XYZ file of C-alpha atoms in Angstrom:
263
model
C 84.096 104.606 112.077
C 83.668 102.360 109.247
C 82.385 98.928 109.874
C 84.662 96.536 111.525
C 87.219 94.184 109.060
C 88.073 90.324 110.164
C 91.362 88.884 110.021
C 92.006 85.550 110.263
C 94.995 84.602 111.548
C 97.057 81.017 112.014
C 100.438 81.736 113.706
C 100.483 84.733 116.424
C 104.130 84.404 116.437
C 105.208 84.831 113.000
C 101.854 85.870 111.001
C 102.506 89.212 109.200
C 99.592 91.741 108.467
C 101.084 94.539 107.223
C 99.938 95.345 102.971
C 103.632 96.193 102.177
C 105.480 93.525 100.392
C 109.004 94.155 100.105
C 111.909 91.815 99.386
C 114.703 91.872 102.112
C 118.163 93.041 101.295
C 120.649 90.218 102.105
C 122.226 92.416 105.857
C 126.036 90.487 105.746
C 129.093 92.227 106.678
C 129.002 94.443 103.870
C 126.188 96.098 105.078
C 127.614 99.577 106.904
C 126.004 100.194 110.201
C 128.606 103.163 111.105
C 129.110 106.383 109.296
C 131.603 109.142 109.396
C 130.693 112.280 110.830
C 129.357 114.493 108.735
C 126.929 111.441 107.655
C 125.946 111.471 111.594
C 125.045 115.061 111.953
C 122.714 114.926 109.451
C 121.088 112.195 110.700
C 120.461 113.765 114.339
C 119.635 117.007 112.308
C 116.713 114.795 110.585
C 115.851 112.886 113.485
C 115.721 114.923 116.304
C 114.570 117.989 114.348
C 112.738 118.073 111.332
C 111.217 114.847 111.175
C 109.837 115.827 114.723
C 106.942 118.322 113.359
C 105.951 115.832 111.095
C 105.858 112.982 113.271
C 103.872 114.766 115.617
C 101.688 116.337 113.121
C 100.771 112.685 112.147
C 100.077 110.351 115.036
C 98.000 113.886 116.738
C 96.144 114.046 113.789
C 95.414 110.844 112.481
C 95.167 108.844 115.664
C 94.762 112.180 118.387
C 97.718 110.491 120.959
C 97.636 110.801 124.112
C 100.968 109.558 126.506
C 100.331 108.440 130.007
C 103.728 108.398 132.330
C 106.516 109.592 129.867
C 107.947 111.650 132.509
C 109.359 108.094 133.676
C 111.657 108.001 131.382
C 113.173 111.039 132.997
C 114.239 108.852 135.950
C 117.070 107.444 133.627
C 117.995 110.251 131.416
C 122.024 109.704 132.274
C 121.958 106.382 130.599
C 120.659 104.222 127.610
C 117.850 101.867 127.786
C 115.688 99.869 125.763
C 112.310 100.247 125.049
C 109.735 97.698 124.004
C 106.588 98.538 122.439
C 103.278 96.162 120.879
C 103.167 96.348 116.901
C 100.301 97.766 115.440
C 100.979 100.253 112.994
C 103.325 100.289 110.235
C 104.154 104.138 110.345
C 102.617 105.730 114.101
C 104.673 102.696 115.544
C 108.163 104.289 114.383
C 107.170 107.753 115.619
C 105.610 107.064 118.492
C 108.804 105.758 121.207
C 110.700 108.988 119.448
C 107.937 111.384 120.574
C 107.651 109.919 123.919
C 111.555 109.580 124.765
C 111.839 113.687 123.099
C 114.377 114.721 123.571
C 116.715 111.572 124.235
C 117.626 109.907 120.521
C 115.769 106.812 120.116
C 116.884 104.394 117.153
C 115.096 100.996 116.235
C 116.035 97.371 115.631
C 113.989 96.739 112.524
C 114.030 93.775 109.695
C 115.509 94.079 106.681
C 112.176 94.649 104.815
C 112.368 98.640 106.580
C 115.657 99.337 105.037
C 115.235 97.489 101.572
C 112.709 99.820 100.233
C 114.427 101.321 96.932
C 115.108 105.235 97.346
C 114.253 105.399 100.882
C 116.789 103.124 102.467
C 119.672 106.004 103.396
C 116.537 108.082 104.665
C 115.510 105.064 106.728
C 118.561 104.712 108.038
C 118.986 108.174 108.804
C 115.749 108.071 110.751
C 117.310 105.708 113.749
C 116.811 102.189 111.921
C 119.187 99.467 112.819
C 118.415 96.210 110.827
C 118.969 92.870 112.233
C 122.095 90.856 111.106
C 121.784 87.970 108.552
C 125.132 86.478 109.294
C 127.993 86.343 111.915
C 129.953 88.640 110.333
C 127.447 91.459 110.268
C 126.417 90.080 113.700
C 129.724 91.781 115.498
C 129.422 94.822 113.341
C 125.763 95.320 114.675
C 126.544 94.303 118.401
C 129.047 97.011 118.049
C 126.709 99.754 117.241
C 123.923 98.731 119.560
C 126.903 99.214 122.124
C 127.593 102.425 120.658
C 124.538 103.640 120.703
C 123.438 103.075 124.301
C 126.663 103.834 125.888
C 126.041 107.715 124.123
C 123.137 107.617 126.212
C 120.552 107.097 123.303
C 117.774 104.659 123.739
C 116.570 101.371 121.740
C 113.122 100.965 120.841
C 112.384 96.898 119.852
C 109.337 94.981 119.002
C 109.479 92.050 120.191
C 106.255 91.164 118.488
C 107.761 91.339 115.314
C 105.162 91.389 112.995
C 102.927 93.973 112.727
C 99.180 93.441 113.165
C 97.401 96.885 112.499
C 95.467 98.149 115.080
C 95.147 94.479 117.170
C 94.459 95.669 121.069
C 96.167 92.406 123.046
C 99.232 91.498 123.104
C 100.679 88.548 121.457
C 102.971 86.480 123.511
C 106.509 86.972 122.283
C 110.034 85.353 123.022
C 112.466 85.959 125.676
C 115.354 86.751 122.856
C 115.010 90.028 122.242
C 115.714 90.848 125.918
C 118.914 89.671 126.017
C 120.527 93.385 125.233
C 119.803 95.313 128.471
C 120.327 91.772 130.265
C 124.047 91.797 128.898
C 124.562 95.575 128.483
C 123.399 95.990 132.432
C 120.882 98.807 131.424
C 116.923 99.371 131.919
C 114.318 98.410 130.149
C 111.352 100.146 129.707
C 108.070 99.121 127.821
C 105.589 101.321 125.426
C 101.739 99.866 125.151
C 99.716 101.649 122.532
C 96.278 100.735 123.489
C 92.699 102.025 121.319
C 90.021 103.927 122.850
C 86.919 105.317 121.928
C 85.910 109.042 121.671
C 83.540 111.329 120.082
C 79.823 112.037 120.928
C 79.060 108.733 119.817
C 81.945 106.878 121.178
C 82.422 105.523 117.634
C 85.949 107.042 116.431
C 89.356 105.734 117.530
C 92.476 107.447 119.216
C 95.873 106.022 120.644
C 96.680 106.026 124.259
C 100.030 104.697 124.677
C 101.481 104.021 128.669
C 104.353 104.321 129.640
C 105.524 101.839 132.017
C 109.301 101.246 133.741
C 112.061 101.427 134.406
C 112.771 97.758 134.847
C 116.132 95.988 135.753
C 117.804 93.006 135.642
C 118.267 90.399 138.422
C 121.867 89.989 138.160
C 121.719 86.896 141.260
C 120.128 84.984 138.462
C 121.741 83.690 134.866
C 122.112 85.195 131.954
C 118.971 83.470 130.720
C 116.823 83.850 133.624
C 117.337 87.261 133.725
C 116.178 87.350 130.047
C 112.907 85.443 130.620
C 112.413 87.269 134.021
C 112.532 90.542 132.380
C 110.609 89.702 129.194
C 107.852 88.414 131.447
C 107.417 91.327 133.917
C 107.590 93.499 130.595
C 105.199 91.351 128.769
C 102.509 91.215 131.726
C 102.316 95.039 132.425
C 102.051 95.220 128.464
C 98.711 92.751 128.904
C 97.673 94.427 131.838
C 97.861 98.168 130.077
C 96.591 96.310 127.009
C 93.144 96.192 129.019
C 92.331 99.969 128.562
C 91.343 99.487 124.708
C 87.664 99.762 124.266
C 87.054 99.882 120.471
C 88.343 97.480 117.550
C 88.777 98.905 114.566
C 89.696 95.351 113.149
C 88.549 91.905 115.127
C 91.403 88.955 114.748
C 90.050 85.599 114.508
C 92.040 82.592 114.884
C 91.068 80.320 112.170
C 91.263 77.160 113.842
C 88.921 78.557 116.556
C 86.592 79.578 114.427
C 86.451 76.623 111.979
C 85.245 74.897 115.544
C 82.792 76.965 115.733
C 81.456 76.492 112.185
């Protein structure tokens, strides 16, 4: 392994480490989120077929993955669900939920940044992305699919991270928001934690072991919001708990503040 990189970071909520720097596409209620048919078979063709190879090719080589409890997801196979998953990779992350929810289609809620890349946003799209709305109007339009979607028995993969911060092994607290869908939609939830371990005769090079961990429900004797924040915090602490089984950085994250006090 090469020798460690430093970060320095401000913000754990909205600081954004990844080197690509794309320009969003405006998503308003031009923006088509449904297709006709013959534009959906060849996206399940793509998706559930010949990007799988490749996918798999990639995170086994490059990162040697290993799933722990993916048979769980087998206790909910007659229904959609959501899954949540920490953010630190810009390409394993996107291939990672599909291999582990195989054979049940698995699309993302992504920014705009993953679909405003030029030449590659139909293949994105094609791929299970689902940007997030920039107005009211595409708003309803992308409530509508996410309904879609999950009521063909397809799951949701979300990071409610946001941001991606390569190769970080905790997890950064995140908002309650983002659980609102299964809260509202009456579905599970399940959660994805890719954590970084050591291998090798020297212990020195990296792999990703990514748990499994659900299903979890709602509380539906509580609100609308308290369901939200109960949810995103049992999801959130088994995430920090799972977290606990990386034993290597590849890159150390240093708050800045911290260590100016330090200094």
């Amino acid at each position: 392994m090469k020798e460690k990189k430093i970060i320095y970071y401000e913000d754990e909520l909205n600081d954004e480490f990844s080197t690509a720097k794309i320009i969003p596409r405006v998503i308003d209620e031009k923006y088509k989120y449904e297709h006709n048919s013959l534009w959906n078979l060849a996206s399940y063709i793509l998706q559930n077929f010949i990007s799988m190879p490749i996918k798999y090719l990639y995170v086994k080589i490059k990162f040697r993955i290993k799933f722990v409890g993916k048979k769980k997801f087998k206790q909910c196979r007659n229904t959609g669900y959501f899954i949540y998953a920490n953010h630190t990779q810009p390409f394993a992350d996107t291939f990672i939920p599909s291999l582990a929810d195989y054979p049940k289609r698995n699309f993302f809620i992504v920014n705009p940044e993953n679909v405003s890349i030029k030449g590659a946003e139909t293949l994105i799209e094609m791929l299970g992305a689902i940007p997030v709305p920039g107005n009211k109007g595409a708003a309803e339009k992308f409530l509508k699919v996410i309904n879609k979607k999950i009521e063909s028995h397809s799951s949701i993969t979300i990071y409610p991270e946001a941001h991606i911060w390569p190769y970080y092994t905790k997890i950064r607290p995140f908002k309650s928001v983002s659980f609102k869908y299964p809260v509202k939609m009456e579905v599970p939830a399940f959660c994805i934690t890719n954590t970084y371990q050591s291998y090798g005769r020297k212990k020195n090079k990296v792999k990703i072991v990514s748990y499994v961990d659900g299903p979890f429900f709602t509380d539906k004797e509580l609100t609308i919001k308290e369901q939200q924040q109960k949810l995103r915090n049992e999801i959130y602490n088994c995430m920090v708990n799972r977290s606990k089984n990386s034993n290597i950085e590849v890159i150390k994250y240093l708050k800045k503040e911290d260590f100016s006090n330090e200094k």
